[in-house]
Amino acid sequence: MHVVEAEIREPLILGEKSYNDITEDVCAPIEGKANSLWYFVFGLAGLLALWGIGNILYTIGVGIGVWGLNKTVGWAWDITNFVWWVGIGHAGTLISAVLLLFRQRWRMAINRSAEAMTIFAVMMAALFPGIHMGRIWQAYWVLPLPNQFGSLWPNFNSPLLWDVFAISTYFSVSLVFWYIGLVPDFASVRDRMIKPLPKKIYSILAFGWSGNAKHWNRFEEVSLVLAGLATPLVFSVHSIVSMDFATSVIPGWHTTIFPPYFVAGAVFSGFAMVLTLMLIMRKVLKLEDYITLKHIEYMNIIIMLTGSMVGVAYLTELFVAWYSGVEYEGYAFMNRATGPYWWAYAAMMTCNVISPQLMWFKKIRRNLVITFILSIIVNIGMWFERFVIIVTSIHRDYITSSWTQFHPTYVDMGVFLGTIGLFFVLFLLYSRVFPVLALNEVKTILRATGEFGVKKAKSTVFNVENEFTPSEAGNAPASDDSSEESSDDAESEENKEQE
Amino acid sequence: MDYVFSDKTKKITLGVGVVGLLLFLLGILFDNNEYATLVAEDGHNYGSIQRIWVSLLTNSIFFFFISLAMLFFVALQYAAEVSWSVVFKRVYEAIMSALPLMAALVVLIIAVGQVGGHHIYHWQHYEVGSGDHLLDHKAFFFSPAFYWPVLIFFMGAFWFFVNYYRKQSLKEDEEGGTRLHFKNFAKSAFFLVIFGYGSSVITWQIIMSVDAHWFSTLFGWYVFSGMWLVGMVYATLLIIFLKSKGLLTIAKNGHLHDMGKWMFALSFLWTYLFFSQFMLIWYADIPEETTYYVARINDYPWLYWGMFFLNFAVPMLALMDADAKRNRIALVIVGCLIIIFHWIDVFMMISPGAMKTEASIGILEIGSFFLFLGIFTFIVLKALAGRPLVVKNHPYLEEGKNIHH
């Protein structure tokens, strides 16, 4: 049976596409040549990345004394950047796993790139604890390996060690999930390649995918298992990151709301970064028919929702800091809001709590320019949030004689800018050689949510009360009916099998 | 076919209530004597009356939460443009219809404390400036001029929205079109904002303040997750009851499966939040915070840990399998266990603070639970019988009906 979408839903694929159109549109960037703008941006990102790598090597060579850390503020930009990048990484898994469980079809247009973003962001994140160790060549000491180091076993009581496990698990599962999804799409690219060398490379990447029923069956099964594994990971990773702070007894760090609040904040910042990237990508790669205004609106709604959750958490923390009657806690929050870092606190509140409230207006949710600006504002705000939590809580500790300020050096800034450069280098390369849209998955929803005949009329006029029947579905090629049936069944099978 | 509240069912639900009442009265008469001399650390004699009020408050809050959870869920379905749940919309609406009475009971019981009828809320009887510096510090939050308007405002807002959704639902049946739907969509977003703040704030007011010195930022969300879960469980049980009568044929097994998924997922959410709150307090080991768990774990180890492990393990193990989530027997058994052990969760939020080491679950508590269950279910079924069992003209009805094969 055919799933009839409600008439009031907007189409998710515009422009009366055929199945072949989808393949053509997605493969175009891989087969074509990059324009000069791409080379310009790539060059810029590459320069930033090189500057960052230089600073990292300088840090490793000389020691972390080249950062602005001091005896009171032992954690600052490095951990801020770490948490910021890990948080950004959350959107990919949320889109690919959690939205799959919630049967959100709009995820299919953005999951591939969001997962790529996740993987690159987690790589950037992992850099910071690594170089903060000072002696990065001994980084393997964080793993519980049988060793000759005597008492130097990792401390299992430390949330920092839990973090090692959480993030490495997250990275592995995300990578595998992403790659499995890519296999059929690599095969589609392989089959279209003419030049022998690229054809060879894509055929290796495609693992000999032939597209027969058995392959699809295995593909669906393994996707389900991985989605089931990835969903708890969305929660666990940032919960454990929050425990790096919340298990301590430092005012401003130790508060029970941290785990869910960090998760909400992570999804918040992750979706902002997805939007930043998607708004550029859909334009440059001409994917406006797939990543539609409706997709952008949905992402904006998630930003508004998670932003509001973060807002509730901020106010809860403020309230309980007063309500608890704990002087130190009260002072920590007074100091945040009115102390020497008031400007960081004000930036955090404005960017994270107030600016997403603009999304209440449909006009703004669907405005590309404002959305783009807001997505960057949210990313700035979330960086400041981590900075506020980390630095303001420790720069004035229990001993007033050691109160101090944190001043970043050019190395601190250079490493951070370098990771942004490196991130964009990776993402720009990805956008040239990977199918940036899950093209085979998108095809499965074409008949149900594509813009055909009746659906097209409905997208603008909501009140028409016609019966929508499959026979009216218009341009969809009749010969594809059977394959559409089976993929639809597969999808419902998939939903049924969840969890 | 619509639901008819038959005489037999009426007798059963009222019977449950009456049996509950009898047990409750028996408990008061015969099981309550040993509490007559319960004296608090501050020298206040609780008297035998305290236990009765604690059980009434526990049940009022527990059943109020079931209604509130359904109100939240309906709003969420609008805001998230969900279609599968439309087939159950009338069930959710029936459950929320008990909210006014339950909210009124909660408010009433707290008001009785305010005028000296019981001693559940320590701050109600504390004279500001008489030596407890924490309560002095919080005096503003607990002052009647602040406490009551805030509580009444949120309760009133919930009440208002229950009426709103129930009225709109019938209107949509008649009117059709999409005008009402989009209006509901906008109202739901607005409600969710009120709920986002309100659910935390009233939780601090009516539950966290029982342990008036204690605090936890996560407490509001933790209580919310348990409440949402119990609401979904109650709705699932009601749906299975209706299906067993041969009604609600529009809902396929897939729809039931979706309810099962919510039970499963929300059990994990609750466990996650329980663990987050407990672990962070245990790890940091700050006396101001650990008091809450010390009172529960030291004095009620079996009840408290049993509650946690069963609430975690039963849904996880029993509902892990996809087929179990659409198996009516499995859902009923797991659902009943969840209701029992989440009732104990609410009981354990209130009793150790209100009764120190003297709380227990005897026939008084069991009776009061059945008393409330009977009344609550009677109201729900009456509301359910009062209108068609399935909505008409909902824009997502066709899609929701056919989403499962």
PDB file of C-alpha atoms in Angstrom, chain B residues 26 79 98 107 221 393 396:
ATOM      1  CA  LEU B  26      -9.095   0.675  57.571  1.00  0.00           C
ATOM      2  CA  ALA B  79       4.083  21.324  17.208  1.00  0.00           C
ATOM      3  CA  ALA B  98      -9.165  14.785  34.776  1.00  0.00           C
ATOM      4  CA  VAL B 107      -3.590  22.992  45.416  1.00  0.00           C
ATOM      5  CA  TRP B 221      13.453  17.613  34.256  1.00  0.00           C
ATOM      6  CA  ASN B 393     -11.301  16.206   9.697  1.00  0.00           C
ATOM      7  CA  TYR B 396      -3.118  14.306   9.366  1.00  0.00           C
TER       8      TYR B 396
END
